[in-house]
DNA sequence: TTCAAAATGTACTGAATGGTTAATTTGTCA
DNA sequence: TGACAAATTAACCATTCAGTACATTTTGAA
């Protein structure tokens, strides 16, 4: 999240140290901002290069072309989010508590990663053609489904979850609300005001989402007001 | 929905009839497809012109520039959807039934208007800057909120709705679910398969949405399985 | 030291593309 | 019918921008 301290963007003429990894990371960092802001067709290679410590040539050296760079950015943010999900330990919580935690954690994770949301939205405009062609991403989605499967199984075994509770459907539901909350903030606010996007409104939506999710699978769930 | 029968795209050299309205409508129709497919920066004026019966110059004649055209497209689809919502008569249904109808109708409307969804998604990438500057759109959103307000009021009066039932929050919830269902279909399917987007899956999500919405406001709601 | 490979910079190009100029056709009405 | 406005076309222009050719510097190993 926090941008690493960087040498100032003086074009290093004459004497510089080779540092491929730092260069690649720097390019990716800037490219992520650019593509998240302007999209794939709207993002400018020259603009990215200018905000980098290195020259435009390096983008092509390391990423081949614009689409290659975009694809790398996509894999990058995707992996970062999934890894953050990975760290959530819900194994020893009661099923309902575990589900509540997964839900609110997703809400928070999406809300604090608008660039990720924007990039996924952009990728959907492109019919996910780059995501589909990426073998990296395919493997990253097991984790969240596995967690929800475990929670559902335990909940059903304990008799507290309804029989129809389904991990994929749950993930879809949670993701839908959390995603929309960020992705459509601009148009929703423009149309209806920002009552739901001010701090208070977000807290309300967060609780409401938790109640909706738990209410849909936990037998006899009552919101803790 | 169905594209009106059009004269073939022969460039009309020599003898043509003046028909400004038809020309404008034709341009808008093509531009809508183009922008929905490629976005604002990705959409090509030349490509639009080529699929039109008229010459590129006409786009600038009637819409000033690319952004003007985009904005007109946006207003156009927005108005169309809101008008279709307008025709929904729910005034004389029981509150719960009315809410169920509004919910499933929205699900269907979004699902059958992917171009609208894509354009809104694109507009969100642009932080709704064109929507914000459009005075047309502002007035179009009263209707749906008014309807939900009426339903909520009647439900609470009848004692069947919970006290916290809130029109704006309801609209947000319904919209989130229905929007995500279309907007993120590509990436979700790429990640998790299309179990939820095949015909059966969509029917399941549709019922699930209805149950979630009703369950969150109707006291003692039980899904009619 | 030398030398090849890796890493980086500079300057350029060609195609794509948004937008314009200037002329032509069509409609209208005095 | 003729003149003027509205609608429309074809050809052109200027710029932006992804991508490249080629030169230069750094590094590490022999």
Tab-separated table of N, CA, C and O in Angstrom, chain A residues 110-111 114 117-118 120-122 124-125 175-194 196-197 202 205, chain B residues 78 81-82 110 116-128 131-132 171-184:
chain	number	residue	atom	x	y	z
A	110	UNK	N	-11.977	-4.565	-0.135
A	110	UNK	CA	-12.359	-3.917	-1.388
A	110	UNK	C	-12.383	-2.400	-1.222
A	110	UNK	O	-11.901	-1.664	-2.080
A	111	UNK	N	-12.971	-1.956	-0.119
A	111	UNK	CA	-13.113	-0.513	0.084
A	111	UNK	C	-11.760	0.186	0.133
A	111	UNK	O	-11.632	1.332	-0.280
A	114	UNK	N	-9.408	0.539	-4.036
A	114	UNK	CA	-10.182	0.978	-5.203
A	114	UNK	C	-9.461	0.716	-6.526
A	114	UNK	O	-10.104	0.463	-7.537
A	117	UNK	N	-10.281	-2.719	-7.660
A	117	UNK	CA	-11.654	-2.760	-8.171
A	117	UNK	C	-11.735	-2.172	-9.569
A	117	UNK	O	-12.348	-2.741	-10.475
A	118	UNK	N	-11.092	-1.045	-9.751
A	118	UNK	CA	-11.132	-0.394	-11.061
A	118	UNK	C	-10.506	-1.277	-12.129
A	118	UNK	O	-11.014	-1.385	-13.249
A	120	UNK	N	-10.280	-4.521	-12.163
A	120	UNK	CA	-11.168	-5.649	-12.462
A	120	UNK	C	-12.347	-5.170	-13.308
A	120	UNK	O	-12.765	-5.844	-14.245
A	121	UNK	N	-12.860	-4.004	-12.983
A	121	UNK	CA	-13.956	-3.446	-13.784
A	121	UNK	C	-13.504	-3.252	-15.223
A	121	UNK	O	-14.212	-3.585	-16.179
A	122	UNK	N	-12.304	-2.718	-15.380
A	122	UNK	CA	-11.755	-2.519	-16.719
A	122	UNK	C	-11.592	-3.853	-17.433
A	122	UNK	O	-11.927	-3.987	-18.614
A	124	UNK	N	-13.293	-6.446	-17.044
A	124	UNK	CA	-14.600	-6.932	-17.470
A	124	UNK	C	-15.067	-6.270	-18.755
A	124	UNK	O	-15.739	-6.893	-19.578
A	125	UNK	N	-14.718	-5.000	-18.917
A	125	UNK	CA	-15.020	-4.338	-20.186
A	125	UNK	C	-14.349	-5.098	-21.336
A	125	UNK	O	-14.897	-5.209	-22.424
A	175	UNK	N	-19.098	-10.790	-2.708
A	175	UNK	CA	-18.298	-10.059	-3.675
A	175	UNK	C	-19.140	-9.013	-4.411
A	175	UNK	O	-18.690	-7.882	-4.640
A	176	UNK	N	-20.358	-9.399	-4.744
A	176	UNK	CA	-21.234	-8.482	-5.477
A	176	UNK	C	-21.420	-7.174	-4.702
A	176	UNK	O	-21.208	-6.088	-5.238
A	177	UNK	N	-21.785	-7.270	-3.456
A	177	UNK	CA	-22.038	-6.065	-2.663
A	177	UNK	C	-20.767	-5.268	-2.447
A	177	UNK	O	-20.760	-4.042	-2.590
A	178	UNK	N	-19.708	-5.954	-2.075
A	178	UNK	CA	-18.466	-5.254	-1.771
A	178	UNK	C	-17.889	-4.591	-3.018
A	178	UNK	O	-17.339	-3.490	-2.946
A	179	UNK	N	-18.027	-5.281	-4.138
A	179	UNK	CA	-17.497	-4.744	-5.391
A	179	UNK	C	-18.285	-3.518	-5.834
A	179	UNK	O	-17.734	-2.447	-6.078
A	180	UNK	N	-19.593	-3.697	-5.905
A	180	UNK	CA	-20.471	-2.606	-6.328
A	180	UNK	C	-20.283	-1.371	-5.458
A	180	UNK	O	-20.305	-0.241	-5.947
A	181	UNK	N	-20.105	-1.612	-4.193
A	181	UNK	CA	-19.938	-0.509	-3.248
A	181	UNK	C	-18.802	0.418	-3.663
A	181	UNK	O	-18.895	1.634	-3.494
A	182	UNK	N	-17.770	-0.145	-4.233
A	182	UNK	CA	-16.640	0.665	-4.678
A	182	UNK	C	-16.779	1.047	-6.155
A	182	UNK	O	-16.622	2.205	-6.525
A	183	UNK	N	-17.114	0.050	-6.969
A	183	UNK	CA	-17.078	0.279	-8.418
A	183	UNK	C	-18.101	1.310	-8.876
A	183	UNK	O	-17.841	2.065	-9.801
A	184	UNK	N	-19.256	1.332	-8.239
A	184	UNK	CA	-20.324	2.214	-8.702
A	184	UNK	C	-20.557	3.412	-7.796
A	184	UNK	O	-21.591	4.061	-7.881
A	185	UNK	N	-19.604	3.655	-6.960
A	185	UNK	CA	-19.737	4.780	-6.049
A	185	UNK	C	-19.998	6.087	-6.789
A	185	UNK	O	-20.869	6.878	-6.426
A	186	UNK	N	-19.249	6.296	-7.854
A	186	UNK	CA	-19.339	7.573	-8.569
A	186	UNK	C	-20.733	7.800	-9.143
A	186	UNK	O	-21.351	8.839	-8.884
A	187	UNK	N	-21.234	6.847	-9.908
A	187	UNK	CA	-22.537	7.070	-10.536
A	187	UNK	C	-23.657	7.025	-9.505
A	187	UNK	O	-24.630	7.770	-9.617
A	188	UNK	N	-23.521	6.165	-8.511
A	188	UNK	CA	-24.577	6.097	-7.502
A	188	UNK	C	-24.668	7.419	-6.734
A	188	UNK	O	-25.765	7.955	-6.524
A	189	UNK	N	-23.534	7.916	-6.335
A	189	UNK	CA	-23.527	9.204	-5.633
A	189	UNK	C	-24.064	10.318	-6.523
A	189	UNK	O	-24.822	11.183	-6.068
A	190	UNK	N	-23.668	10.294	-7.768
A	190	UNK	CA	-24.140	11.323	-8.689
A	190	UNK	C	-25.666	11.287	-8.812
A	190	UNK	O	-26.312	12.322	-8.931
A	191	UNK	N	-26.233	10.106	-8.748
A	191	UNK	CA	-27.679	9.971	-8.922
A	191	UNK	C	-28.454	10.165	-7.624
A	191	UNK	O	-29.536	10.741	-7.621
A	192	UNK	N	-27.909	9.688	-6.533
A	192	UNK	CA	-28.708	9.634	-5.297
A	192	UNK	C	-28.062	10.327	-4.108
A	192	UNK	O	-28.523	10.180	-2.980
A	193	UNK	N	-26.988	11.047	-4.326
A	193	UNK	CA	-26.307	11.663	-3.204
A	193	UNK	C	-25.391	10.672	-2.514
A	193	UNK	O	-25.398	9.489	-2.816
A	194	UNK	N	-24.621	11.144	-1.554
A	194	UNK	CA	-23.614	10.251	-0.983
A	194	UNK	C	-23.971	9.748	0.414
A	194	UNK	O	-23.098	9.385	1.201
A	196	UNK	N	-24.969	7.025	1.339
A	196	UNK	CA	-24.478	5.670	1.603
A	196	UNK	C	-22.963	5.570	1.499
A	196	UNK	O	-22.387	4.523	1.771
A	197	UNK	N	-22.329	6.653	1.102
A	197	UNK	CA	-20.886	6.579	0.925
A	197	UNK	C	-20.120	7.490	1.878
A	197	UNK	O	-18.892	7.463	1.896
A	202	UNK	N	-21.297	4.114	5.068
A	202	UNK	CA	-20.493	2.916	4.842
A	202	UNK	C	-20.576	1.960	6.024
A	202	UNK	O	-20.675	0.748	5.846
A	205	UNK	N	-23.901	0.222	5.684
A	205	UNK	CA	-23.905	-0.792	4.634
A	205	UNK	C	-23.118	-2.027	5.062
A	205	UNK	O	-23.499	-3.161	4.778
B	78	UNK	N	-29.670	5.738	-20.297
B	78	UNK	CA	-30.159	5.975	-18.949
B	78	UNK	C	-31.661	6.241	-18.973
B	78	UNK	O	-32.427	5.664	-18.215
B	81	UNK	N	-33.757	3.070	-19.747
B	81	UNK	CA	-33.944	2.136	-18.641
B	81	UNK	C	-34.914	2.680	-17.601
B	81	UNK	O	-35.802	1.975	-17.119
B	82	UNK	N	-34.759	3.935	-17.282
B	82	UNK	CA	-35.637	4.519	-16.272
B	82	UNK	C	-37.084	4.530	-16.750
B	82	UNK	O	-38.011	4.320	-15.972
B	110	UNK	N	-31.638	-5.512	-16.031
B	110	UNK	CA	-30.182	-5.413	-16.133
B	110	UNK	C	-29.635	-6.544	-16.980
B	110	UNK	O	-28.778	-6.333	-17.850
B	116	UNK	N	-26.137	-1.240	-21.423
B	116	UNK	CA	-26.349	-0.216	-20.404
B	116	UNK	C	-25.383	-0.423	-19.237
B	116	UNK	O	-24.721	0.514	-18.792
B	117	UNK	N	-25.295	-1.650	-18.781
B	117	UNK	CA	-24.401	-1.952	-17.663
B	117	UNK	C	-22.963	-1.576	-17.986
B	117	UNK	O	-22.268	-0.936	-17.194
B	118	UNK	N	-22.527	-1.947	-19.179
B	118	UNK	CA	-21.158	-1.643	-19.569
B	118	UNK	C	-20.920	-0.135	-19.618
B	118	UNK	O	-19.877	0.355	-19.180
B	119	UNK	N	-21.881	0.593	-20.137
B	119	UNK	CA	-21.707	2.042	-20.216
B	119	UNK	C	-21.641	2.676	-18.833
B	119	UNK	O	-20.862	3.604	-18.610
B	120	UNK	N	-22.450	2.180	-17.922
B	120	UNK	CA	-22.381	2.708	-16.559
B	120	UNK	C	-21.051	2.349	-15.913
B	120	UNK	O	-20.433	3.172	-15.217
B	121	UNK	N	-20.603	1.133	-16.154
B	121	UNK	CA	-19.299	0.727	-15.620
B	121	UNK	C	-18.200	1.637	-16.167
B	121	UNK	O	-17.309	2.089	-15.436
B	122	UNK	N	-18.272	1.909	-17.447
B	122	UNK	CA	-17.292	2.793	-18.082
B	122	UNK	C	-17.366	4.194	-17.474
B	122	UNK	O	-16.353	4.818	-17.178
B	123	UNK	N	-18.585	4.640	-17.266
B	123	UNK	CA	-18.759	5.964	-16.683
B	123	UNK	C	-18.163	6.026	-15.276
B	123	UNK	O	-17.647	7.062	-14.859
B	124	UNK	N	-18.238	4.951	-14.559
B	124	UNK	CA	-17.630	4.929	-13.230
B	124	UNK	C	-16.114	5.003	-13.294
B	124	UNK	O	-15.483	5.598	-12.413
B	125	UNK	N	-15.546	4.407	-14.324
B	125	UNK	CA	-14.097	4.544	-14.514
B	125	UNK	C	-13.740	6.025	-14.663
B	125	UNK	O	-12.716	6.483	-14.191
B	126	UNK	N	-14.635	6.772	-15.298
B	126	UNK	CA	-14.404	8.210	-15.473
B	126	UNK	C	-14.928	9.015	-14.291
B	126	UNK	O	-15.171	10.216	-14.416
B	127	UNK	N	-15.158	8.351	-13.169
B	127	UNK	CA	-15.668	9.027	-11.978
B	127	UNK	C	-16.956	9.783	-12.237
B	127	UNK	O	-17.208	10.832	-11.648
B	128	UNK	N	-17.760	9.266	-13.130
B	128	UNK	CA	-19.090	9.817	-13.409
B	128	UNK	C	-19.054	11.269	-13.840
B	128	UNK	O	-20.010	12.015	-13.630
B	131	UNK	N	-21.861	11.991	-16.393
B	131	UNK	CA	-23.171	11.861	-15.759
B	131	UNK	C	-23.438	13.045	-14.837
B	131	UNK	O	-24.530	13.604	-14.798
B	132	UNK	N	-22.421	13.428	-14.093
B	132	UNK	CA	-22.553	14.542	-13.161
B	132	UNK	C	-22.911	15.827	-13.893
B	132	UNK	O	-23.714	16.616	-13.421
B	171	UNK	N	-32.785	0.045	-2.720
B	171	UNK	CA	-32.402	0.217	-4.113
B	171	UNK	C	-30.932	-0.126	-4.302
B	171	UNK	O	-30.554	-0.773	-5.283
B	172	UNK	N	-30.118	0.303	-3.380
B	172	UNK	CA	-28.690	0.001	-3.448
B	172	UNK	C	-28.460	-1.506	-3.457
B	172	UNK	O	-27.715	-2.045	-4.275
B	173	UNK	N	-29.131	-2.176	-2.565
B	173	UNK	CA	-28.959	-3.622	-2.448
B	173	UNK	C	-29.359	-4.340	-3.736
B	173	UNK	O	-28.619	-5.166	-4.280
B	174	UNK	N	-30.539	-4.005	-4.209
B	174	UNK	CA	-31.034	-4.638	-5.431
B	174	UNK	C	-30.114	-4.328	-6.605
B	174	UNK	O	-29.719	-5.201	-7.372
B	175	UNK	N	-29.753	-3.064	-6.722
B	175	UNK	CA	-28.925	-2.638	-7.833
B	175	UNK	C	-27.554	-3.311	-7.783
B	175	UNK	O	-27.035	-3.753	-8.816
B	176	UNK	N	-26.988	-3.379	-6.598
B	176	UNK	CA	-25.669	-4.003	-6.455
B	176	UNK	C	-25.686	-5.424	-6.990
B	176	UNK	O	-24.860	-5.814	-7.821
B	177	UNK	N	-26.645	-6.169	-6.524
B	177	UNK	CA	-26.768	-7.574	-6.915
B	177	UNK	C	-26.963	-7.701	-8.426
B	177	UNK	O	-26.256	-8.459	-9.105
B	178	UNK	N	-27.903	-6.951	-8.950
B	178	UNK	CA	-28.248	-7.069	-10.370
B	178	UNK	C	-27.138	-6.546	-11.272
B	178	UNK	O	-26.884	-7.080	-12.353
B	179	UNK	N	-26.485	-5.488	-10.822
B	179	UNK	CA	-25.426	-4.894	-11.627
B	179	UNK	C	-24.225	-5.827	-11.708
B	179	UNK	O	-23.742	-6.147	-12.802
B	180	UNK	N	-23.777	-6.259	-10.559
B	180	UNK	CA	-22.616	-7.152	-10.502
B	180	UNK	C	-22.849	-8.398	-11.337
B	180	UNK	O	-21.938	-8.904	-11.996
B	181	UNK	N	-24.065	-8.876	-11.298
B	181	UNK	CA	-24.401	-10.086	-12.043
B	181	UNK	C	-24.043	-9.951	-13.520
B	181	UNK	O	-23.602	-10.902	-14.160
B	182	UNK	N	-24.196	-8.763	-14.051
B	182	UNK	CA	-23.876	-8.550	-15.466
B	182	UNK	C	-22.450	-8.026	-15.627
B	182	UNK	O	-21.672	-8.521	-16.442
B	183	UNK	N	-22.115	-7.035	-14.811
B	183	UNK	CA	-20.845	-6.332	-15.025
B	183	UNK	C	-19.637	-7.239	-14.809
B	183	UNK	O	-18.629	-7.089	-15.492
B	184	UNK	N	-19.722	-8.146	-13.855
B	184	UNK	CA	-18.556	-8.954	-13.521
B	184	UNK	C	-18.663	-10.395	-13.984
B	184	UNK	O	-17.932	-11.253	-13.522
